Short mmCIF file of C-alpha atoms in Angstrom, two decimals:
data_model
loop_
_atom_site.label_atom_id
_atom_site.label_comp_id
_atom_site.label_asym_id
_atom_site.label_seq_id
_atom_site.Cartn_x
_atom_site.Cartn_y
_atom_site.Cartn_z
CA UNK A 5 41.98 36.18 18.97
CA UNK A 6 43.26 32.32 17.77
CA UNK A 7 40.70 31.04 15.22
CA UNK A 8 42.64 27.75 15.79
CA UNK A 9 40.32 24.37 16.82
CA UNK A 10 41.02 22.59 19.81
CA UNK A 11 41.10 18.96 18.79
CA UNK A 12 43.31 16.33 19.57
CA UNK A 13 45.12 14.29 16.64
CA UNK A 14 43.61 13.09 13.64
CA UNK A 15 44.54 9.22 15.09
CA UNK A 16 43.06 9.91 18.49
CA UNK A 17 39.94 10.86 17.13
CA UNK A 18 40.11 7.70 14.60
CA UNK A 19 41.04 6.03 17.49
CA UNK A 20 37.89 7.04 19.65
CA UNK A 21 35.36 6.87 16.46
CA UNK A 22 36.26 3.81 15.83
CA UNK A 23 36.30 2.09 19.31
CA UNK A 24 32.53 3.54 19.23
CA UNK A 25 31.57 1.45 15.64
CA UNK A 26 30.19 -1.45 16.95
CA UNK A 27 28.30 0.48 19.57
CA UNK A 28 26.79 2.67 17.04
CA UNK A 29 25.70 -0.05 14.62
CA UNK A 30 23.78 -1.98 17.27
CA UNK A 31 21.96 1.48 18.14
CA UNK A 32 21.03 1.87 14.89
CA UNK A 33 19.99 -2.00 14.29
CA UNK A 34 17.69 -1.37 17.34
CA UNK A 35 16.34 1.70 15.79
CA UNK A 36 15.49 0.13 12.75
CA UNK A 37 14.09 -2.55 13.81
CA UNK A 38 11.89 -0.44 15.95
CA UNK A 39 10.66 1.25 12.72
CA UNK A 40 10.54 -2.17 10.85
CA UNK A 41 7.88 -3.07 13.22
CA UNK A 42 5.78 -0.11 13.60
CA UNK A 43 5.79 2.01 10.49
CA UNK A 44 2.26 1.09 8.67
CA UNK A 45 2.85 2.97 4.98
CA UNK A 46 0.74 2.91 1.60
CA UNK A 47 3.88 -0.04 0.75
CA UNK A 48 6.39 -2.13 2.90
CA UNK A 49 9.31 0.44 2.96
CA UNK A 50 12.69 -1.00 2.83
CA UNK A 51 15.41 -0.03 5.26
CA UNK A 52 19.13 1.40 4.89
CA UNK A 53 21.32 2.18 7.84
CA UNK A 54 24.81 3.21 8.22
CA UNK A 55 27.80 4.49 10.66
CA UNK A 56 29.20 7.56 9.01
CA UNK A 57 33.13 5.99 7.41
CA UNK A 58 35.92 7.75 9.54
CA UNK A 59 36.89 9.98 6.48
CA UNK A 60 33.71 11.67 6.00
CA UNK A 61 32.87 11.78 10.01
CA UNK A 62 36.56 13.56 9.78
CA UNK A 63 36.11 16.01 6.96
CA UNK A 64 32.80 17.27 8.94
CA UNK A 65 34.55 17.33 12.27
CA UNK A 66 37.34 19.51 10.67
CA UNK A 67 34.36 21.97 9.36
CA UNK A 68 32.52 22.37 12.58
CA UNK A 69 33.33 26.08 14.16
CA UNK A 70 35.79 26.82 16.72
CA UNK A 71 34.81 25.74 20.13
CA UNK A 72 32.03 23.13 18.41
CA UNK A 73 34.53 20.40 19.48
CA UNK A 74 37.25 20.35 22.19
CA UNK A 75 39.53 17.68 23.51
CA UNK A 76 37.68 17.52 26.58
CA UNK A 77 34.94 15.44 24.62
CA UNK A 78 35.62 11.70 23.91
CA UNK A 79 33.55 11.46 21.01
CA UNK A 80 32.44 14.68 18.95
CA UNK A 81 28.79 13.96 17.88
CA UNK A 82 27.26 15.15 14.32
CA UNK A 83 24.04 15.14 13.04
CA UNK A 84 24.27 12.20 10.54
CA UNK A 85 26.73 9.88 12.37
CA UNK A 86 24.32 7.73 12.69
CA UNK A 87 21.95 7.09 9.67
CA UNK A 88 18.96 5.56 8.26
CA UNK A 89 16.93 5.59 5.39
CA UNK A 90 13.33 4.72 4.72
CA UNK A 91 12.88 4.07 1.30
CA UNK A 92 8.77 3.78 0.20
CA UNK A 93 7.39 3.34 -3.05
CA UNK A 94 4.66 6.54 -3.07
CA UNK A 95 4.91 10.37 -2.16
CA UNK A 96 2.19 9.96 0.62
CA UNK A 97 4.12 7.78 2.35
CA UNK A 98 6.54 10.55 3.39
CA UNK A 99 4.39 12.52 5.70
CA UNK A 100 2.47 9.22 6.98
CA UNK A 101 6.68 7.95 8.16
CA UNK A 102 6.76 11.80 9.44
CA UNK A 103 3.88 11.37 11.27
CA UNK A 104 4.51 8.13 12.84
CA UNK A 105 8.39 8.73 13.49
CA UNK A 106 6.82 11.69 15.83
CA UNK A 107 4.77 9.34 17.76
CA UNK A 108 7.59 6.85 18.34
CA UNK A 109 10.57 9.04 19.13
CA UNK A 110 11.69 12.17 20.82
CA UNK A 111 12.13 14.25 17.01
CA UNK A 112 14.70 17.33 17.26
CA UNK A 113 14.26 18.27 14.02
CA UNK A 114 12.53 17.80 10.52
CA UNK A 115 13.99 19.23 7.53
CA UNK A 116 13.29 19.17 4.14
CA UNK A 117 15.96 19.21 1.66
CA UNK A 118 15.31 20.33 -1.91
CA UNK A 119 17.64 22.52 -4.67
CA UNK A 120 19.79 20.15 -5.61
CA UNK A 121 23.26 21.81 -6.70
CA UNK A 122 22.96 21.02 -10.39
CA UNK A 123 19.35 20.80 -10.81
CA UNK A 124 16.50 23.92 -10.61
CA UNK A 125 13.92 21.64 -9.94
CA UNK A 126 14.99 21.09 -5.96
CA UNK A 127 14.51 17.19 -5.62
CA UNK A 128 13.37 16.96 -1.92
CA UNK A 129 14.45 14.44 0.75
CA UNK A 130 13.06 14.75 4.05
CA UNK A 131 15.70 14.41 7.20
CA UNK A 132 14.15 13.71 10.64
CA UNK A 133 16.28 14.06 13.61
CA UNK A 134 15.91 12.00 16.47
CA UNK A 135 17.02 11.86 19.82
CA UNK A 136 18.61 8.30 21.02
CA UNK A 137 16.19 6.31 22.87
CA UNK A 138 17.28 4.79 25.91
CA UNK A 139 15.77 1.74 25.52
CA UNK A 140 17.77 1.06 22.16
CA UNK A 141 20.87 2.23 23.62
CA UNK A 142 22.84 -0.87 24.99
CA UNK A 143 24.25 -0.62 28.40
CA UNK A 144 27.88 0.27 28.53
CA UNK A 145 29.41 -3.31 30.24
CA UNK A 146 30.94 -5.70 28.26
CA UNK A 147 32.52 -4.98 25.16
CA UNK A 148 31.45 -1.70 25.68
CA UNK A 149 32.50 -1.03 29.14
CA UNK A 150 35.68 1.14 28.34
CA UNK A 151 33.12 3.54 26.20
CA UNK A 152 31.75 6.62 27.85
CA UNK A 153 28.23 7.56 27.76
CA UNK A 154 27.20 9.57 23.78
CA UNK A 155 26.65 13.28 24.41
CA UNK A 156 23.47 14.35 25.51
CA UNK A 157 23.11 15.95 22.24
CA UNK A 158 23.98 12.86 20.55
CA UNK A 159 21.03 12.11 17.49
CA UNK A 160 19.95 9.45 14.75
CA UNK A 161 19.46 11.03 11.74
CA UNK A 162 16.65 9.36 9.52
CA UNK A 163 16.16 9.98 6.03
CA UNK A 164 12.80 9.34 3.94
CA UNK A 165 12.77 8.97 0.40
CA UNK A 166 10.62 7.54 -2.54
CA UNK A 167 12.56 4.80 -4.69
CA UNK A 168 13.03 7.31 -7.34
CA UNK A 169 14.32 9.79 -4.85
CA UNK A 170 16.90 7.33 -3.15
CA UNK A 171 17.69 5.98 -6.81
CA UNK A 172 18.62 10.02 -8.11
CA UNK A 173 20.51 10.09 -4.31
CA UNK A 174 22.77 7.10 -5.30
CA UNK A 175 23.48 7.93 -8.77
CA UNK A 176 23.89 11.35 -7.99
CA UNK A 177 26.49 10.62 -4.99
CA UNK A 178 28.60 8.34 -7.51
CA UNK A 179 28.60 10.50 -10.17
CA UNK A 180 29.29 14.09 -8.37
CA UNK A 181 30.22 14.16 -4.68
CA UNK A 182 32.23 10.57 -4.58
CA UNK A 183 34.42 11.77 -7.10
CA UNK A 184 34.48 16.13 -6.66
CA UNK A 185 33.13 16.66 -10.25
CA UNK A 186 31.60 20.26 -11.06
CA UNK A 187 30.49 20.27 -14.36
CA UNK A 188 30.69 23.49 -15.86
CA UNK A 189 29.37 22.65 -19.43
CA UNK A 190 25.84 24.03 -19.68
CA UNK A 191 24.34 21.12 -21.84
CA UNK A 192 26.33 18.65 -18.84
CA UNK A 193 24.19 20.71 -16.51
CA UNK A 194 20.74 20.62 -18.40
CA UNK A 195 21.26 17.11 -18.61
CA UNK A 196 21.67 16.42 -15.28
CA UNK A 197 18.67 18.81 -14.62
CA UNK A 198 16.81 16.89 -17.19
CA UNK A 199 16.58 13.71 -15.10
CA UNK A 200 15.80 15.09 -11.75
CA UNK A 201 13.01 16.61 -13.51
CA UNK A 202 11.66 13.37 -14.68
CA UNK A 203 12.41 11.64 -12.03
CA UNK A 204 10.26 14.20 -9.78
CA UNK A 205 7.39 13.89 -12.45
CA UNK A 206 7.74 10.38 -12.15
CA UNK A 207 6.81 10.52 -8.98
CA UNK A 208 3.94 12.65 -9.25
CA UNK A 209 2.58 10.96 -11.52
CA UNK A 210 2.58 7.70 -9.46
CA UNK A 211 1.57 8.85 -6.28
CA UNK A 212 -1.71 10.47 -8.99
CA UNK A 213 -2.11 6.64 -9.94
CA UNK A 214 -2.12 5.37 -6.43
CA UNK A 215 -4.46 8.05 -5.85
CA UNK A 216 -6.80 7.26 -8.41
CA UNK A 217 -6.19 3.29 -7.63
CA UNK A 218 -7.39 4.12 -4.29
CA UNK A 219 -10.57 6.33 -5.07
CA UNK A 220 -11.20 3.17 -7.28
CA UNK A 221 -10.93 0.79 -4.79
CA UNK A 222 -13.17 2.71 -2.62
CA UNK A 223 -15.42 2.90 -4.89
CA UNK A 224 -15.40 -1.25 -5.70
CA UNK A 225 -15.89 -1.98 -2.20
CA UNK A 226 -18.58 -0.12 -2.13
CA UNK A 227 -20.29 -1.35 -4.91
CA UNK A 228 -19.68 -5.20 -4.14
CA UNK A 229 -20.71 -4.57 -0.13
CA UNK A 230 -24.35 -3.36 -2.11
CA UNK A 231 -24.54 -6.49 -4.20
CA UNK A 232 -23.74 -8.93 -1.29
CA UNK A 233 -26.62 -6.85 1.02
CA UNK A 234 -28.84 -6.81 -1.99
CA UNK A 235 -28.57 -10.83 -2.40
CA UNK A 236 -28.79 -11.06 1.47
CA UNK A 237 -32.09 -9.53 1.23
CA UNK A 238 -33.46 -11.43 -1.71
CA UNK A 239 -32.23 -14.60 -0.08
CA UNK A 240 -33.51 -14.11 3.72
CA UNK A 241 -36.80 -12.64 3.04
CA UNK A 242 -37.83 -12.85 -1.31
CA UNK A 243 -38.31 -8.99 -1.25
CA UNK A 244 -37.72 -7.75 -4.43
CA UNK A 245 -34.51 -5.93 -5.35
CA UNK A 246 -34.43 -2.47 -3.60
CA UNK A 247 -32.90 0.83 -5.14
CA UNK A 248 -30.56 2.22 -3.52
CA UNK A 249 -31.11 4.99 -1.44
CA UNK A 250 -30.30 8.48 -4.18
CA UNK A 251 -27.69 10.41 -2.02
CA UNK A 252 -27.72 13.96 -2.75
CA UNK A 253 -24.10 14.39 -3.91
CA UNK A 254 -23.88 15.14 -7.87
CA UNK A 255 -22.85 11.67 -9.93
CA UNK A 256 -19.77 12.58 -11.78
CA UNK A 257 -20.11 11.82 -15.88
CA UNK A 258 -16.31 11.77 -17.17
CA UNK A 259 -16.47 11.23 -20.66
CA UNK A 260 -12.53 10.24 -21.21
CA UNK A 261 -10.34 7.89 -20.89
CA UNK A 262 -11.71 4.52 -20.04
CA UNK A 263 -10.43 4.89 -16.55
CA UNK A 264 -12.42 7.82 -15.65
CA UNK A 265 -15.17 6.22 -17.31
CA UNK A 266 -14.91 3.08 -14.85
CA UNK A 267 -14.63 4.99 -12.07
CA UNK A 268 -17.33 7.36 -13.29
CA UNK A 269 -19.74 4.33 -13.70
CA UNK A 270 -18.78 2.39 -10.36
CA UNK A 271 -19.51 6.28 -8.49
CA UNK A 272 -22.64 6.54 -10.24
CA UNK A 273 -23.38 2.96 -9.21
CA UNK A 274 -22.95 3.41 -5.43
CA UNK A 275 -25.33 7.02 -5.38
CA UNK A 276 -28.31 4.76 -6.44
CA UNK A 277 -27.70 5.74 -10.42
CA UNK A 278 -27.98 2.31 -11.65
CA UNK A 279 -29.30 3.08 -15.18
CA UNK A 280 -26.41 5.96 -15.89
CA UNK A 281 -24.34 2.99 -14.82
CA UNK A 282 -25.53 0.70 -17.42
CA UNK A 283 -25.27 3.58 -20.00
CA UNK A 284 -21.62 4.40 -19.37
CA UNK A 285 -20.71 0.72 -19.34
CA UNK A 286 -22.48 0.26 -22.46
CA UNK A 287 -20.42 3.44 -24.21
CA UNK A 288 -17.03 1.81 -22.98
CA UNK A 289 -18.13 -1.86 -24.20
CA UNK A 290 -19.45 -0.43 -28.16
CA UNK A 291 -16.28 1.87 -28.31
CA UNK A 292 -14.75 1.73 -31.36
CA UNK A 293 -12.00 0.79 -31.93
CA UNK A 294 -13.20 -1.87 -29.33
CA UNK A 295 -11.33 -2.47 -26.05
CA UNK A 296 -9.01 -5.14 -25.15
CA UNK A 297 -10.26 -8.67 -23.64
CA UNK A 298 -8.95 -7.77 -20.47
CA UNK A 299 -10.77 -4.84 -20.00
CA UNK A 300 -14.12 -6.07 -21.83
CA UNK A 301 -13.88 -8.61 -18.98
CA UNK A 302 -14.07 -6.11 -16.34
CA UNK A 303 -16.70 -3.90 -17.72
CA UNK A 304 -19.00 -7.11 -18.09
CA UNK A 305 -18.56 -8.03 -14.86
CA UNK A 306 -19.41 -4.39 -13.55
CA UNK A 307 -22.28 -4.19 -16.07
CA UNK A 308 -24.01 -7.69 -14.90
CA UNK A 309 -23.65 -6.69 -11.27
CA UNK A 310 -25.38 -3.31 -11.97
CA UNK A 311 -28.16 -5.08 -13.93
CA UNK A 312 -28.76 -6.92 -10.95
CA UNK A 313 -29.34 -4.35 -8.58
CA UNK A 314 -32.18 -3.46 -11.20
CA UNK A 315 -33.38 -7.18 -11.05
CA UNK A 316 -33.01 -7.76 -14.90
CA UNK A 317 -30.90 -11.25 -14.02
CA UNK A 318 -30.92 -12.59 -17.71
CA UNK A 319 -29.01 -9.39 -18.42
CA UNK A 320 -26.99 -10.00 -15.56
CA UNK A 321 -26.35 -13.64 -16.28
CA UNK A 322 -25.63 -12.84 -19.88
CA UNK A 323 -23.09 -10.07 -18.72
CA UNK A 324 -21.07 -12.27 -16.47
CA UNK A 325 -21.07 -15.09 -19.35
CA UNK A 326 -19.62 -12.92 -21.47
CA UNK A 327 -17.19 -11.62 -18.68
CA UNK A 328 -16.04 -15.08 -17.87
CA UNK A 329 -15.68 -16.11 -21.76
CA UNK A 330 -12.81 -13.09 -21.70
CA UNK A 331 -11.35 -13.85 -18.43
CA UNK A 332 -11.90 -17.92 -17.52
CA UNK A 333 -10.24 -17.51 -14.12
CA UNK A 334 -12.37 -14.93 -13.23
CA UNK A 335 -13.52 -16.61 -9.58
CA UNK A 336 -14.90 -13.68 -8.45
CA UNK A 337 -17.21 -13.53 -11.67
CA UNK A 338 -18.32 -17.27 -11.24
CA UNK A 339 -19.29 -15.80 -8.04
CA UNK A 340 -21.30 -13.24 -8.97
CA UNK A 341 -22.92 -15.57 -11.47
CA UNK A 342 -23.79 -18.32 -9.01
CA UNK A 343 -25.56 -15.64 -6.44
CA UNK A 344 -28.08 -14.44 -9.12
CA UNK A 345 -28.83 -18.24 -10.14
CA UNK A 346 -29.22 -18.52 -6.49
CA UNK A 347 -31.62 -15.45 -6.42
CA UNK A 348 -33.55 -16.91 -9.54
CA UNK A 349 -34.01 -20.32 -7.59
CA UNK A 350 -31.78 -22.49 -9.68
CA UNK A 351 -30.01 -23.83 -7.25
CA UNK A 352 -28.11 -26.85 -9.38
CA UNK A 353 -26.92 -24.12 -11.98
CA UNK A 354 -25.76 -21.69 -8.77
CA UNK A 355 -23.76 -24.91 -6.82
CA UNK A 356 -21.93 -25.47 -10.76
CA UNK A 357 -20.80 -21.70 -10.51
CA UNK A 358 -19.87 -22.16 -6.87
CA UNK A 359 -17.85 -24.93 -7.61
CA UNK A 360 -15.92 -23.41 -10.48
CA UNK A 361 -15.27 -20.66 -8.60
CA UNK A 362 -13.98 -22.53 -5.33
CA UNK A 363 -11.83 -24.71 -8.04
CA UNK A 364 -10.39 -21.59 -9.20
CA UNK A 365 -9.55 -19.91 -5.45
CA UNK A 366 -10.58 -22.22 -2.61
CA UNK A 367 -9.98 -20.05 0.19
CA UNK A 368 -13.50 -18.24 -0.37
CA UNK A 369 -15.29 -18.69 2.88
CA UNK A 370 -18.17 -16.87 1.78
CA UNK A 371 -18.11 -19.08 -1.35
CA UNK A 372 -18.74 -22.21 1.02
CA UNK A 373 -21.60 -20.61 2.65
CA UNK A 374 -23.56 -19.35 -0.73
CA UNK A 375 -23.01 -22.79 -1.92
CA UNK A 376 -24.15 -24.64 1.37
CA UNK A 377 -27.30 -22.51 0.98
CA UNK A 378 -28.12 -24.17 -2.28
CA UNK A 379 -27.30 -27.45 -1.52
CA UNK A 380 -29.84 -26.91 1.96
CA UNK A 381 -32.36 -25.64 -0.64
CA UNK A 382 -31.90 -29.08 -3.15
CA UNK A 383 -32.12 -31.30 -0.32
CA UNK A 384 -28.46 -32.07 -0.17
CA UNK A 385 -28.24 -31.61 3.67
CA UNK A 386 -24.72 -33.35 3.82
CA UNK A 387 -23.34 -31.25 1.12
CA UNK A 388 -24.17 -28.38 2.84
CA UNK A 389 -22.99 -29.03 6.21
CA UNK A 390 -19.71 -29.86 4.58
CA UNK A 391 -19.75 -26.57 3.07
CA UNK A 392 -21.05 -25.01 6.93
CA UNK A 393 -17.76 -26.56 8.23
CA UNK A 394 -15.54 -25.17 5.34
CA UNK A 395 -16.93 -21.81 5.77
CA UNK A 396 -16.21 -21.73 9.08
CA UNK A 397 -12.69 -23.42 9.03
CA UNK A 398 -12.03 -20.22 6.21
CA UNK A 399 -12.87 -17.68 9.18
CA UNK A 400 -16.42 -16.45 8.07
CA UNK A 401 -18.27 -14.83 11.07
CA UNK A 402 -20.23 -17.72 12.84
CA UNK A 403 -23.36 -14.72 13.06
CA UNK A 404 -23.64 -15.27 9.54
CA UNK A 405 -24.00 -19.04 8.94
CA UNK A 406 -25.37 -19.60 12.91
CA UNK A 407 -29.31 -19.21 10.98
CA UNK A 408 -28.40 -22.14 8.53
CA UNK A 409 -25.92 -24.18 10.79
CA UNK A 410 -29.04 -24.38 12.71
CA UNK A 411 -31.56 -25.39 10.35
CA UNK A 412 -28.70 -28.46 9.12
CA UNK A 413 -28.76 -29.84 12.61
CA UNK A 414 -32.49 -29.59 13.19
CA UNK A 415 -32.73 -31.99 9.78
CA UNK A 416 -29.98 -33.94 11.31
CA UNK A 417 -31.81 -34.31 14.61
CA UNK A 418 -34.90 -35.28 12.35
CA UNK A 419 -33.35 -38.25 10.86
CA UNK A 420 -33.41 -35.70 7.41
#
């Protein structure tokens, strides 16, 4: 039995490829800009995308088993003769773009490549196969009316790799497969090994920073929503500061690095252990040796909004003095600083904090507001509708200022 392929000459296939370039690349600029639009990752991902070069899509085609290609077809299809890569900054994103390539194509296959040929540490790319949609396939008139249809089997092939996974890709292409090398020296080999194994810790150990940046963020949000509810109370009604309510879950106490600490303190904070709070903050802030301005900065600022949600607002004045004398441009802390002078019912010392703060970042609609309610308070009825207007001009939900906006035109309507 012949073994021998049926394909037609190396320049008829050229020939054919090539007449089907410009139809390819406008397939895959559709594509990609259908991905552009809709992938929603930890990071904007960038975007490669490429038509296979004739000599590689003709190596492959001379591979492919007997009876895999035949004269009869016009253009033999492979997997990755059409290509795109996602590149994304963070591990997680690779199954989110998994996930969401699934919900916007037809997928034929996901595969993940690892064991790298000169590396035992298997650096994995993930390579998603996708069926061509129709509405990104250009109809066949024009320039493209001499082209027959792709084969139903026709596919996109779309890569997804971290930065550090694209970067070992490209090195690794120039250095090896470009070029034919197979190194055979053993301390070539551990080399090469060497840096695909910090490359992969690399990016484990980002994605474990994003993870913790995210826990942390979590946890800040949290912690600032309870401060602006807690001076939303004080301020609509004069109750006095409530705890919050103790949540059964067990307060972590990390006694590490200052990190865990932080995040330690800020958890603590949010389960209604205010005091363990203070105490942790306190440890990080009489450290020795003592930490940096930057981070003396933060913990202040943390500390003084803790000490508020105790009510102890000299502390919690003092704190965000000291905060602010480490980090000037600290709005947010001018902020904080403002609302408990606010709270404590001096109002001309709140609107100077306000007004630093707004100096520092003026697009802070709810900046406008807490400052229009102290100018309402010292009489300054003008000020404050000024303040109503920039609020609202900033986007802040017209529920929230309706109760004051109200009271400003009923002193307008007055004659003030």
């Amino acid at each position: 039995m012949s073994t021998e392929k049926n394909l037609p000459s190396k320049n008829q296939i050229k020939l054919v490829y090539e007449s089907y370039n410009a139809y390819l690349t406008e397939i895959l600029s559709n594509i990609t800009n259908v991905l552009a639009v809709a992938l929603k990752l930890s990071s904007r991902p960038t975007f490669k995308k490429r038509v296979k070069s004739f000599n590689s899509y003709y190596k492959k085609v001379l591979r492919l088993k007997p009876g895999e290609a035949s004269v009869s077809q016009e253009l033999v299809p492979l997997t990755d003769m059409m290509g795109i890569r996602v590149i994304c900054a963070f591990l997680e994103d690779i199954n989110l773009a998994i996930e969401q390539i699934g919900s916007l194509f037809h997928v034929v296959e996901v595969e993940h490549k690892g064991g790298q040929k000169f590396s035992e540490f298997g650096y994995e790319s993930v390579h998603v196969l996708i069926k061509i949609p129709e509405e990104c396939t250009p109809p066949l008139t024009g320039i493209y009316e001499k082209l027959k249809p792709l084969p139903e089997d026709a596919v996109c092939e779309i890569q997804i790799r971290t930065i550090l996974q694209d970067a070992w890709a490209e090195v690794e292409h120039e250095l090896i497969y470009k070029t034919e090398f197979t190194p055979l020296d053993i301390p070539l080999r551990r080399k090469l090994a060497s840096l695909n194994a910090s490359l992969s810790l690399a990016d484990i150990t980002f994605q474990e920073i994003r993870d913790y940046q995210n826990k942390l963020q979590r946890e800040i949000s949290e912690r600032r929503n309870s401060f602006y509810a807690l001076a939303d109370n004080l301020t609509d009604d004069g109750q006095e500061g409530k705890s919050k309510e103790n949540i059964s879950r067990i307060t972590p106490f990390v006694q590490g690095t200052i990190d865990e600490m932080i995040l330690s303190a800020i958890h603590a904070h949010n389960e209604g252990h205010v005091d363990e709070a203070v105490s942790i903050y306190s440890r990080i802030i009489e450290a020795n040796p003592v930490p940096p301005e930057p981070v003396l900065a933060v913990i202040h600022k943390h500390r003084g909004m803790a000490y508020f949600a105790l009510n102890k607002y000299e502390e919690a004045i003092e704190d965000f003095e000291k905060s602010i004398g480490y980090d000037p441009k600290a709005f947010r802390t001018y902020y904080y600083k403002g609302i408990v002078y606010s709270i404590s019912k001096k109002y001309d010392l709140a609107v100077e904090c306000f007004t630093k703060s707004l100096e520092l970042n003026e697009f802070q609609a709810h900046t406008h507001y807490r400052r229009a309610l102290s100018y309402y308070e010292m009489g300054e009825y003008e000020k404050s509708m000024a303040d109503v207007d920039d609020a609202l001009k900033l986007g802040i939900n017209e529920e929230e200022i309706q109760g004051l906006r109200e009271k400003l035109v009923k002193k307008f309507g007055m004659g003030m």
